[in-house]
Amino acid sequence: MLDKLQQIIGKGKIRQNVSLGVYSTFKLGGKAEYLVQAETEEDIINAVQAAHTFKLNITILGGISNVIIGEGGIKGIVIRNLTSDKKVIQDEKDFVLLEVSSGYYITRLAKETAEMGYEGIEFHYGLPGTIGGAVYMNSKWSGHQPTKYVGDVVHTAKTIDREGKQNIRDKAYLKFAYDYSFIQETKEIILNVTLKLKKNVPKQLTERCMQAMDYRRRTQPYGVATSGCFFKNVNGQSVGKMIDDLGLKGYSIGGAEISTIHANFIVNKQNATPEDVRKLVDYIKKKIKKAYNVDIEEEVIFL
């Protein structure tokens, strides 16, 4: 099968039985049956075509920062999205339209757009994922009100479906909401995103980048293996505060621990397994249900 896949994707573009844990911000997880390191949009398109031709499952990953990969790994083709192009496609007096590859790391994008005087991404500085993943999850900054969402500045997204059909999706189609975009339902793959960014003073925007980074370093675990905030808030209530009020900071199962800094973070304290994380998540959900009679939902995706 590998030889057949290489005929479509290209030799040297695809490998078999590759560990994904090394790429994950949580530093755990099994193997990809086939891994494509996609450096261009064409690489993604070819991988989708190959998966469709041979009826294989296809999974796209960016920064692997908001997912937990099971010990059994992922069957079929896994695309690790490393695309990193960006260009201004429209330059007006007050704003620009900036087309960005979906694999572009959002912290890099926040820094570069701030330095260019383009407003809208700067508060996402310090996040580990890609712009494609941020659009998929409608990533947010809630360090102050009102909350800033990536979806606020998305103009369009170019997507490809599992059969290989490409589309340009506008903001109305994407149906952005809290921790949500319609792409979560359609399972389309985002190829690139066009952002509508206001023009502003670069110094002011770079200061916002630093403000966001300072806030994250003060309030969240930094420099450790984690997947970010683990649970979605419920009806405006902070799940992190609920967990903290139950005295669960520092509680661990196996190598997975509830952060002592921010209770809505789970950290890989010592060689955690995906099963450790799952057990800890289930434990937290049961405790929250018993204490508050609410069902909480993971923001992090289990694969």
PDB file of C-alpha atoms in Angstrom:
ATOM      1  CA  MET A   1       0.000   0.000   0.000  1.00  0.00           C
ATOM      2  CA  LEU A   2       2.823   2.423   0.797  1.00  0.00           C
ATOM      3  CA  ASP A   3       4.107   2.216  -2.779  1.00  0.00           C
ATOM      4  CA  LYS A   4       0.637   2.966  -4.147  1.00  0.00           C
ATOM      5  CA  LEU A   5       0.218   5.953  -1.829  1.00  0.00           C
ATOM      6  CA  GLN A   6       3.633   7.287  -2.831  1.00  0.00           C
ATOM      7  CA  GLN A   7       2.557   7.291  -6.476  1.00  0.00           C
ATOM      8  CA  ILE A   8      -0.083   9.910  -5.631  1.00  0.00           C
ATOM      9  CA  ILE A   9       1.509  11.761  -2.718  1.00  0.00           C
ATOM     10  CA  GLY A  10       5.146  11.504  -3.791  1.00  0.00           C
ATOM     11  CA  LYS A  11       8.173   9.582  -2.581  1.00  0.00           C
ATOM     12  CA  GLY A  12       9.613  10.938   0.624  1.00  0.00           C
ATOM     13  CA  LYS A  13       6.300  12.660   1.436  1.00  0.00           C
ATOM     14  CA  ILE A  14       4.720   9.770   3.336  1.00  0.00           C
ATOM     15  CA  ARG A  15       6.018   7.388   6.008  1.00  0.00           C
ATOM     16  CA  GLN A  16       4.513   4.378   7.745  1.00  0.00           C
ATOM     17  CA  ASN A  17       4.054   3.668  11.482  1.00  0.00           C
ATOM     18  CA  VAL A  18       5.316   7.011  12.803  1.00  0.00           C
ATOM     19  CA  SER A  19       4.994   7.959  16.476  1.00  0.00           C
ATOM     20  CA  LEU A  20       2.904  11.111  16.945  1.00  0.00           C
ATOM     21  CA  GLY A  21       3.714  11.697  20.606  1.00  0.00           C
ATOM     22  CA  VAL A  22       6.935  13.502  19.762  1.00  0.00           C
ATOM     23  CA  TYR A  23       4.941  16.156  17.862  1.00  0.00           C
ATOM     24  CA  SER A  24       2.201  16.538  20.495  1.00  0.00           C
ATOM     25  CA  THR A  25       2.310  19.364  23.055  1.00  0.00           C
ATOM     26  CA  PHE A  26       1.087  16.766  25.581  1.00  0.00           C
ATOM     27  CA  LYS A  27       4.013  14.479  24.655  1.00  0.00           C
ATOM     28  CA  LEU A  28       1.960  11.299  24.421  1.00  0.00           C
ATOM     29  CA  GLY A  29       0.063   9.223  21.891  1.00  0.00           C
ATOM     30  CA  GLY A  30       0.383   6.307  19.518  1.00  0.00           C
ATOM     31  CA  LYS A  31       1.467   5.988  15.899  1.00  0.00           C
ATOM     32  CA  ALA A  32       0.089   7.171  12.591  1.00  0.00           C
ATOM     33  CA  GLU A  33      -0.433   4.277  10.204  1.00  0.00           C
ATOM     34  CA  TYR A  34       0.713   6.641   7.439  1.00  0.00           C
ATOM     35  CA  LEU A  35       2.059  10.139   8.096  1.00  0.00           C
ATOM     36  CA  VAL A  36       2.265  12.918   5.515  1.00  0.00           C
ATOM     37  CA  GLN A  37       4.329  15.970   6.451  1.00  0.00           C
ATOM     38  CA  ALA A  38       2.443  18.483   4.297  1.00  0.00           C
ATOM     39  CA  GLU A  39       4.560  21.526   3.458  1.00  0.00           C
ATOM     40  CA  THR A  40       2.345  22.776   0.628  1.00  0.00           C
ATOM     41  CA  GLU A  41      -1.349  22.969  -0.124  1.00  0.00           C
ATOM     42  CA  GLU A  42      -0.732  20.514  -2.958  1.00  0.00           C
ATOM     43  CA  ASP A  43       0.597  17.975  -0.440  1.00  0.00           C
ATOM     44  CA  ILE A  44      -2.711  18.145   1.447  1.00  0.00           C
ATOM     45  CA  ILE A  45      -4.762  17.848  -1.736  1.00  0.00           C
ATOM     46  CA  ASN A  46      -2.739  14.822  -2.874  1.00  0.00           C
ATOM     47  CA  ALA A  47      -3.119  13.141   0.528  1.00  0.00           C
ATOM     48  CA  VAL A  48      -6.893  13.645   0.400  1.00  0.00           C
ATOM     49  CA  GLN A  49      -6.969  12.198  -3.124  1.00  0.00           C
ATOM     50  CA  ALA A  50      -4.952   9.165  -2.018  1.00  0.00           C
ATOM     51  CA  ALA A  51      -7.189   8.536   0.989  1.00  0.00           C
ATOM     52  CA  HIS A  52     -10.295   8.799  -1.194  1.00  0.00           C
ATOM     53  CA  THR A  53      -8.835   6.524  -3.888  1.00  0.00           C
ATOM     54  CA  PHE A  54      -7.909   3.753  -1.466  1.00  0.00           C
ATOM     55  CA  LYS A  55     -10.817   4.317   0.943  1.00  0.00           C
ATOM     56  CA  LEU A  56      -8.584   5.187   3.888  1.00  0.00           C
ATOM     57  CA  ASN A  57      -9.473   7.313   6.877  1.00  0.00           C
ATOM     58  CA  ILE A  58      -7.838  10.752   6.803  1.00  0.00           C
ATOM     59  CA  THR A  59      -6.996  12.955   9.790  1.00  0.00           C
ATOM     60  CA  ILE A  60      -5.406  16.392   9.676  1.00  0.00           C
ATOM     61  CA  LEU A  61      -3.385  17.736  12.588  1.00  0.00           C
ATOM     62  CA  GLY A  62      -1.710  21.095  13.032  1.00  0.00           C
ATOM     63  CA  GLY A  63       0.190  21.934  16.198  1.00  0.00           C
ATOM     64  CA  ILE A  64      -1.254  18.788  17.863  1.00  0.00           C
ATOM     65  CA  SER A  65      -1.963  21.061  20.814  1.00  0.00           C
ATOM     66  CA  ASN A  66      -5.652  20.474  21.410  1.00  0.00           C
ATOM     67  CA  VAL A  67      -5.883  16.719  20.907  1.00  0.00           C
ATOM     68  CA  ILE A  68      -5.106  13.554  22.856  1.00  0.00           C
ATOM     69  CA  ILE A  69      -4.011  10.686  20.614  1.00  0.00           C
ATOM     70  CA  GLY A  70      -4.833   7.238  21.969  1.00  0.00           C
ATOM     71  CA  GLU A  71      -2.222   4.539  22.501  1.00  0.00           C
ATOM     72  CA  GLY A  72      -3.664   2.665  19.529  1.00  0.00           C
ATOM     73  CA  GLY A  73      -2.697   5.545  17.282  1.00  0.00           C
ATOM     74  CA  ILE A  74      -4.605   6.702  14.211  1.00  0.00           C
ATOM     75  CA  LYS A  75      -5.506   4.449  11.293  1.00  0.00           C
ATOM     76  CA  GLY A  76      -5.265   5.610   7.704  1.00  0.00           C
ATOM     77  CA  ILE A  77      -3.469   8.763   6.564  1.00  0.00           C
ATOM     78  CA  VAL A  78      -2.539  11.450   9.070  1.00  0.00           C
ATOM     79  CA  ILE A  79      -1.575  14.840   7.657  1.00  0.00           C
ATOM     80  CA  ARG A  80       0.728  16.941   9.802  1.00  0.00           C
ATOM     81  CA  ASN A  81       0.015  20.395   8.437  1.00  0.00           C
ATOM     82  CA  LEU A  82       3.232  22.382   8.019  1.00  0.00           C
ATOM     83  CA  THR A  83       2.004  24.798   5.331  1.00  0.00           C
ATOM     84  CA  SER A  84       3.257  28.302   6.040  1.00  0.00           C
ATOM     85  CA  ASP A  85       2.481  30.811   3.298  1.00  0.00           C
ATOM     86  CA  LYS A  86       0.867  34.201   3.755  1.00  0.00           C
ATOM     87  CA  LYS A  87       0.186  37.128   1.441  1.00  0.00           C
ATOM     88  CA  VAL A  88      -1.854  40.317   1.339  1.00  0.00           C
ATOM     89  CA  ILE A  89      -4.491  39.882  -1.367  1.00  0.00           C
ATOM     90  CA  GLN A  90      -6.256  43.224  -0.836  1.00  0.00           C
ATOM     91  CA  ASP A  91      -4.847  46.400   0.704  1.00  0.00           C
ATOM     92  CA  GLU A  92      -7.300  49.177   1.568  1.00  0.00           C
ATOM     93  CA  LYS A  93      -6.916  52.393   3.549  1.00  0.00           C
ATOM     94  CA  ASP A  94      -8.271  50.947   6.808  1.00  0.00           C
ATOM     95  CA  PHE A  95      -7.815  47.185   6.441  1.00  0.00           C
ATOM     96  CA  VAL A  96      -6.124  44.357   4.587  1.00  0.00           C
ATOM     97  CA  LEU A  97      -7.251  40.930   3.487  1.00  0.00           C
ATOM     98  CA  LEU A  98      -4.478  38.514   4.439  1.00  0.00           C
ATOM     99  CA  GLU A  99      -4.486  34.980   3.018  1.00  0.00           C
ATOM    100  CA  VAL A 100      -2.738  32.543   5.357  1.00  0.00           C
ATOM    101  CA  SER A 101      -1.969  28.833   5.012  1.00  0.00           C
ATOM    102  CA  SER A 102      -3.878  26.758   7.552  1.00  0.00           C
ATOM    103  CA  GLY A 103      -0.641  25.308   8.961  1.00  0.00           C
ATOM    104  CA  TYR A 104       0.750  28.721   9.909  1.00  0.00           C
ATOM    105  CA  TYR A 105       1.539  28.801  13.637  1.00  0.00           C
ATOM    106  CA  ILE A 106      -0.718  31.332  15.286  1.00  0.00           C
ATOM    107  CA  THR A 107       1.913  32.764  17.635  1.00  0.00           C
ATOM    108  CA  ARG A 108       4.162  33.489  14.663  1.00  0.00           C
ATOM    109  CA  LEU A 109       1.207  34.991  12.803  1.00  0.00           C
ATOM    110  CA  ALA A 110       0.247  37.150  15.798  1.00  0.00           C
ATOM    111  CA  LYS A 111       3.782  38.525  16.065  1.00  0.00           C
ATOM    112  CA  GLU A 112       4.196  39.191  12.354  1.00  0.00           C
ATOM    113  CA  THR A 113       0.789  40.815  11.835  1.00  0.00           C
ATOM    114  CA  ALA A 114       1.305  43.026  14.898  1.00  0.00           C
ATOM    115  CA  GLU A 115       4.663  44.180  13.553  1.00  0.00           C
ATOM    116  CA  MET A 116       3.026  44.959  10.199  1.00  0.00           C
ATOM    117  CA  GLY A 117       0.297  46.986  11.910  1.00  0.00           C
ATOM    118  CA  TYR A 118      -2.538  44.536  11.189  1.00  0.00           C
ATOM    119  CA  GLU A 119      -4.942  44.202  14.117  1.00  0.00           C
ATOM    120  CA  GLY A 120      -6.966  41.141  15.103  1.00  0.00           C
ATOM    121  CA  ILE A 121      -4.659  38.230  15.960  1.00  0.00           C
ATOM    122  CA  GLU A 122      -2.327  39.832  18.509  1.00  0.00           C
ATOM    123  CA  PHE A 123      -4.083  38.512  21.631  1.00  0.00           C
ATOM    124  CA  HIS A 124      -3.526  34.944  20.409  1.00  0.00           C
ATOM    125  CA  TYR A 125       0.217  35.364  20.846  1.00  0.00           C
ATOM    126  CA  GLY A 126       1.566  32.539  22.970  1.00  0.00           C
ATOM    127  CA  LEU A 127      -0.846  29.853  21.764  1.00  0.00           C
ATOM    128  CA  PRO A 128       0.839  26.680  20.455  1.00  0.00           C
ATOM    129  CA  GLY A 129      -1.464  25.745  17.573  1.00  0.00           C
ATOM    130  CA  THR A 130      -2.035  26.753  13.949  1.00  0.00           C
ATOM    131  CA  ILE A 131      -4.463  29.214  12.392  1.00  0.00           C
ATOM    132  CA  GLY A 132      -6.364  26.284  10.844  1.00  0.00           C
ATOM    133  CA  GLY A 133      -6.858  24.678  14.238  1.00  0.00           C
ATOM    134  CA  ALA A 134      -7.753  28.047  15.735  1.00  0.00           C
ATOM    135  CA  VAL A 135     -10.478  28.538  13.123  1.00  0.00           C
ATOM    136  CA  TYR A 136     -11.747  24.975  13.603  1.00  0.00           C
ATOM    137  CA  MET A 137     -12.122  25.568  17.378  1.00  0.00           C
ATOM    138  CA  ASN A 138     -12.825  29.330  17.130  1.00  0.00           C
ATOM    139  CA  SER A 139      -9.928  29.986  19.492  1.00  0.00           C
ATOM    140  CA  LYS A 140     -10.461  32.783  21.980  1.00  0.00           C
ATOM    141  CA  TRP A 141      -8.741  35.300  24.235  1.00  0.00           C
ATOM    142  CA  SER A 142     -10.697  35.995  27.412  1.00  0.00           C
ATOM    143  CA  GLY A 143      -8.024  37.830  29.382  1.00  0.00           C
ATOM    144  CA  HIS A 144     -10.338  40.822  29.356  1.00  0.00           C
ATOM    145  CA  GLN A 145     -13.810  41.573  28.073  1.00  0.00           C
ATOM    146  CA  PRO A 146     -15.141  41.412  25.483  1.00  0.00           C
ATOM    147  CA  THR A 147     -13.728  38.006  24.574  1.00  0.00           C
ATOM    148  CA  LYS A 148     -11.738  38.053  21.328  1.00  0.00           C
ATOM    149  CA  TYR A 149     -12.390  35.143  18.954  1.00  0.00           C
ATOM    150  CA  VAL A 150     -10.386  34.175  15.886  1.00  0.00           C
ATOM    151  CA  GLY A 151     -13.693  33.936  14.054  1.00  0.00           C
ATOM    152  CA  ASP A 152     -14.171  37.684  14.522  1.00  0.00           C
ATOM    153  CA  VAL A 153     -11.562  38.404  11.843  1.00  0.00           C
ATOM    154  CA  VAL A 154     -12.131  35.462   9.479  1.00  0.00           C
ATOM    155  CA  HIS A 155     -13.339  36.631   6.067  1.00  0.00           C
ATOM    156  CA  THR A 156     -13.338  33.296   4.220  1.00  0.00           C
ATOM    157  CA  ALA A 157     -11.832  29.821   4.475  1.00  0.00           C
ATOM    158  CA  LYS A 158     -10.789  27.642   1.562  1.00  0.00           C
ATOM    159  CA  THR A 159     -11.657  24.021   2.294  1.00  0.00           C
ATOM    160  CA  ILE A 160     -11.446  20.582   0.752  1.00  0.00           C
ATOM    161  CA  ASP A 161     -13.882  17.797   1.581  1.00  0.00           C
ATOM    162  CA  ARG A 162     -13.096  14.095   1.923  1.00  0.00           C
ATOM    163  CA  GLU A 163     -13.916  13.498  -1.754  1.00  0.00           C
ATOM    164  CA  GLY A 164     -11.503  16.208  -2.889  1.00  0.00           C
ATOM    165  CA  LYS A 165     -13.981  18.990  -3.711  1.00  0.00           C
ATOM    166  CA  GLN A 166     -12.696  22.472  -2.872  1.00  0.00           C
ATOM    167  CA  ASN A 167     -14.881  25.354  -1.693  1.00  0.00           C
ATOM    168  CA  ILE A 168     -14.569  28.933  -0.478  1.00  0.00           C
ATOM    169  CA  ARG A 169     -16.590  29.230   2.746  1.00  0.00           C
ATOM    170  CA  ASP A 170     -17.699  32.608   4.061  1.00  0.00           C
ATOM    171  CA  LYS A 171     -18.202  33.603   7.685  1.00  0.00           C
ATOM    172  CA  ALA A 172     -21.942  32.896   7.591  1.00  0.00           C
ATOM    173  CA  TYR A 173     -21.258  29.309   6.509  1.00  0.00           C
ATOM    174  CA  LEU A 174     -18.697  28.803   9.275  1.00  0.00           C
ATOM    175  CA  LYS A 175     -21.285  29.622  11.992  1.00  0.00           C
ATOM    176  CA  PHE A 176     -18.752  30.617  14.628  1.00  0.00           C
ATOM    177  CA  ALA A 177     -19.794  30.221  18.271  1.00  0.00           C
ATOM    178  CA  TYR A 178     -18.122  29.474  21.603  1.00  0.00           C
ATOM    179  CA  ASP A 179     -15.418  26.835  20.940  1.00  0.00           C
ATOM    180  CA  TYR A 180     -17.198  26.017  17.682  1.00  0.00           C
ATOM    181  CA  SER A 181     -17.175  26.343  13.928  1.00  0.00           C
ATOM    182  CA  PHE A 182     -19.339  24.479  11.437  1.00  0.00           C
ATOM    183  CA  ILE A 183     -16.201  22.722  10.160  1.00  0.00           C
ATOM    184  CA  GLN A 184     -16.513  20.492  13.230  1.00  0.00           C
ATOM    185  CA  GLU A 185     -19.728  19.152  11.684  1.00  0.00           C
ATOM    186  CA  THR A 186     -18.763  19.003   8.010  1.00  0.00           C
ATOM    187  CA  LYS A 187     -15.293  17.465   8.597  1.00  0.00           C
ATOM    188  CA  GLU A 188     -13.871  19.584   5.788  1.00  0.00           C
ATOM    189  CA  ILE A 189     -10.140  20.289   5.841  1.00  0.00           C
ATOM    190  CA  ILE A 190      -9.129  23.945   5.899  1.00  0.00           C
ATOM    191  CA  LEU A 191      -6.501  24.725   3.252  1.00  0.00           C
ATOM    192  CA  ASN A 192      -6.131  28.440   3.910  1.00  0.00           C
ATOM    193  CA  VAL A 193      -7.878  31.289   5.653  1.00  0.00           C
ATOM    194  CA  THR A 194      -8.416  34.877   4.554  1.00  0.00           C
ATOM    195  CA  LEU A 195      -8.421  37.310   7.475  1.00  0.00           C
ATOM    196  CA  LYS A 196      -9.831  40.833   7.432  1.00  0.00           C
ATOM    197  CA  LEU A 197      -7.504  42.835   9.667  1.00  0.00           C
ATOM    198  CA  LYS A 198      -7.799  46.517  10.569  1.00  0.00           C
ATOM    199  CA  LYS A 199      -4.749  48.729  10.292  1.00  0.00           C
ATOM    200  CA  ASN A 200      -3.329  50.057  13.544  1.00  0.00           C
ATOM    201  CA  VAL A 201      -0.097  51.287  15.116  1.00  0.00           C
ATOM    202  CA  PRO A 202       2.421  48.404  15.277  1.00  0.00           C
ATOM    203  CA  LYS A 203       3.749  49.451  18.694  1.00  0.00           C
ATOM    204  CA  GLN A 204       0.277  49.226  20.220  1.00  0.00           C
ATOM    205  CA  LEU A 205      -0.303  45.786  18.707  1.00  0.00           C
ATOM    206  CA  THR A 206       3.054  44.361  19.805  1.00  0.00           C
ATOM    207  CA  GLU A 207       2.304  45.611  23.325  1.00  0.00           C
ATOM    208  CA  ARG A 208      -0.931  43.609  23.214  1.00  0.00           C
ATOM    209  CA  CYS A 209       1.090  40.540  22.199  1.00  0.00           C
ATOM    210  CA  MET A 210       3.269  40.990  25.265  1.00  0.00           C
ATOM    211  CA  GLN A 211       0.207  41.585  27.444  1.00  0.00           C
ATOM    212  CA  ALA A 212      -1.316  38.304  26.255  1.00  0.00           C
ATOM    213  CA  MET A 213       1.908  36.377  26.810  1.00  0.00           C
ATOM    214  CA  ASP A 214       2.385  37.878  30.277  1.00  0.00           C
ATOM    215  CA  TYR A 215      -1.185  36.945  31.225  1.00  0.00           C
ATOM    216  CA  ARG A 216      -0.700  33.357  30.063  1.00  0.00           C
ATOM    217  CA  ARG A 217       2.579  32.967  31.923  1.00  0.00           C
ATOM    218  CA  ARG A 218       1.053  34.345  35.130  1.00  0.00           C
ATOM    219  CA  THR A 219      -2.172  32.350  35.083  1.00  0.00           C
ATOM    220  CA  GLN A 220      -1.418  29.119  33.205  1.00  0.00           C
ATOM    221  CA  PRO A 221       1.176  26.331  33.422  1.00  0.00           C
ATOM    222  CA  TYR A 222       4.070  27.293  31.176  1.00  0.00           C
ATOM    223  CA  GLY A 223       6.876  25.187  29.762  1.00  0.00           C
ATOM    224  CA  VAL A 224       5.179  21.882  30.611  1.00  0.00           C
ATOM    225  CA  ALA A 225       3.456  19.198  28.528  1.00  0.00           C
ATOM    226  CA  THR A 226      -0.218  20.151  28.311  1.00  0.00           C
ATOM    227  CA  SER A 227      -3.052  20.608  25.827  1.00  0.00           C
ATOM    228  CA  GLY A 228      -4.319  23.939  27.127  1.00  0.00           C
ATOM    229  CA  CYS A 229      -7.711  24.478  28.737  1.00  0.00           C
ATOM    230  CA  PHE A 230      -9.295  21.045  28.873  1.00  0.00           C
ATOM    231  CA  PHE A 231     -13.002  21.734  29.448  1.00  0.00           C
ATOM    232  CA  LYS A 232     -15.478  24.176  27.961  1.00  0.00           C
ATOM    233  CA  ASN A 233     -17.039  26.608  30.384  1.00  0.00           C
ATOM    234  CA  VAL A 234     -20.710  26.028  31.214  1.00  0.00           C
ATOM    235  CA  ASN A 235     -23.302  28.788  30.896  1.00  0.00           C
ATOM    236  CA  GLY A 236     -20.675  31.434  31.482  1.00  0.00           C
ATOM    237  CA  GLN A 237     -19.333  29.674  34.573  1.00  0.00           C
ATOM    238  CA  SER A 238     -15.630  28.901  34.810  1.00  0.00           C
ATOM    239  CA  VAL A 239     -15.053  25.151  34.950  1.00  0.00           C
ATOM    240  CA  GLY A 240     -11.540  25.857  36.182  1.00  0.00           C
ATOM    241  CA  LYS A 241     -12.996  27.636  39.217  1.00  0.00           C
ATOM    242  CA  MET A 242     -15.393  24.744  39.841  1.00  0.00           C
ATOM    243  CA  ILE A 243     -12.503  22.270  39.834  1.00  0.00           C
ATOM    244  CA  ASP A 244     -10.425  24.577  42.036  1.00  0.00           C
ATOM    245  CA  ASP A 245     -13.283  25.046  44.527  1.00  0.00           C
ATOM    246  CA  LEU A 246     -13.495  21.258  44.862  1.00  0.00           C
ATOM    247  CA  GLY A 247      -9.866  21.231  45.980  1.00  0.00           C
ATOM    248  CA  LEU A 248      -8.709  19.139  43.039  1.00  0.00           C
ATOM    249  CA  LYS A 249      -5.608  21.094  42.034  1.00  0.00           C
ATOM    250  CA  GLY A 250      -2.654  18.715  42.079  1.00  0.00           C
ATOM    251  CA  TYR A 251      -4.840  15.581  41.994  1.00  0.00           C
ATOM    252  CA  SER A 252      -3.321  12.971  39.705  1.00  0.00           C
ATOM    253  CA  ILE A 253      -3.998   9.595  38.150  1.00  0.00           C
ATOM    254  CA  GLY A 254      -0.900   7.864  36.852  1.00  0.00           C
ATOM    255  CA  GLY A 255       1.258  10.502  35.195  1.00  0.00           C
ATOM    256  CA  ALA A 256      -1.623  12.917  34.480  1.00  0.00           C
ATOM    257  CA  GLU A 257      -2.184  15.745  36.962  1.00  0.00           C
ATOM    258  CA  ILE A 258      -4.606  18.634  37.393  1.00  0.00           C
ATOM    259  CA  SER A 259      -2.387  21.700  37.218  1.00  0.00           C
ATOM    260  CA  THR A 260      -1.585  23.413  40.510  1.00  0.00           C
ATOM    261  CA  ILE A 261      -1.563  26.751  38.655  1.00  0.00           C
ATOM    262  CA  HIS A 262      -4.817  26.585  36.660  1.00  0.00           C
ATOM    263  CA  ALA A 263      -7.343  23.855  37.448  1.00  0.00           C
ATOM    264  CA  ASN A 264      -8.688  23.666  33.887  1.00  0.00           C
ATOM    265  CA  PHE A 265      -5.313  22.410  32.676  1.00  0.00           C
ATOM    266  CA  ILE A 266      -4.181  18.795  32.808  1.00  0.00           C
ATOM    267  CA  VAL A 267      -0.433  18.286  32.588  1.00  0.00           C
ATOM    268  CA  ASN A 268       1.707  15.310  31.674  1.00  0.00           C
ATOM    269  CA  LYS A 269       3.541  15.238  34.976  1.00  0.00           C
ATOM    270  CA  GLN A 270       5.453  11.994  34.546  1.00  0.00           C
ATOM    271  CA  ASN A 271       5.151   9.782  31.470  1.00  0.00           C
ATOM    272  CA  ALA A 272       1.355   9.943  31.387  1.00  0.00           C
ATOM    273  CA  THR A 273      -0.535   7.630  29.074  1.00  0.00           C
ATOM    274  CA  PRO A 274      -3.686   8.537  27.143  1.00  0.00           C
ATOM    275  CA  GLU A 275      -5.544   6.183  29.500  1.00  0.00           C
ATOM    276  CA  ASP A 276      -4.278   8.157  32.528  1.00  0.00           C
ATOM    277  CA  VAL A 277      -5.682  11.322  30.982  1.00  0.00           C
ATOM    278  CA  ARG A 278      -9.020   9.695  30.146  1.00  0.00           C
ATOM    279  CA  LYS A 279      -9.411   8.353  33.692  1.00  0.00           C
ATOM    280  CA  LEU A 280      -8.593  11.757  35.178  1.00  0.00           C
ATOM    281  CA  VAL A 281     -11.061  13.477  32.850  1.00  0.00           C
ATOM    282  CA  ASP A 282     -13.814  11.022  33.815  1.00  0.00           C
ATOM    283  CA  TYR A 283     -13.010  11.560  37.502  1.00  0.00           C
ATOM    284  CA  ILE A 284     -13.288  15.347  37.136  1.00  0.00           C
ATOM    285  CA  LYS A 285     -16.583  15.081  35.248  1.00  0.00           C
ATOM    286  CA  LYS A 286     -18.095  12.861  37.952  1.00  0.00           C
ATOM    287  CA  LYS A 287     -16.981  15.239  40.703  1.00  0.00           C
ATOM    288  CA  ILE A 288     -18.430  18.256  38.873  1.00  0.00           C
ATOM    289  CA  LYS A 289     -21.700  16.436  38.211  1.00  0.00           C
ATOM    290  CA  LYS A 290     -22.061  15.457  41.860  1.00  0.00           C
ATOM    291  CA  ALA A 291     -21.190  18.898  43.234  1.00  0.00           C
ATOM    292  CA  TYR A 292     -22.889  21.183  40.692  1.00  0.00           C
ATOM    293  CA  ASN A 293     -25.304  18.899  38.818  1.00  0.00           C
ATOM    294  CA  VAL A 294     -23.902  20.007  35.464  1.00  0.00           C
ATOM    295  CA  ASP A 295     -22.352  17.991  32.665  1.00  0.00           C
ATOM    296  CA  ILE A 296     -19.093  19.421  31.391  1.00  0.00           C
ATOM    297  CA  GLU A 297     -17.660  18.826  27.943  1.00  0.00           C
ATOM    298  CA  GLU A 298     -14.064  18.508  26.846  1.00  0.00           C
ATOM    299  CA  GLU A 299     -12.570  21.223  24.678  1.00  0.00           C
ATOM    300  CA  VAL A 300      -9.635  18.927  23.930  1.00  0.00           C
ATOM    301  CA  ILE A 301     -10.396  16.255  21.331  1.00  0.00           C
ATOM    302  CA  PHE A 302      -9.671  12.571  21.950  1.00  0.00           C
ATOM    303  CA  LEU A 303      -8.585  10.676  18.833  1.00  0.00           C
TER     304      LEU A 303
END
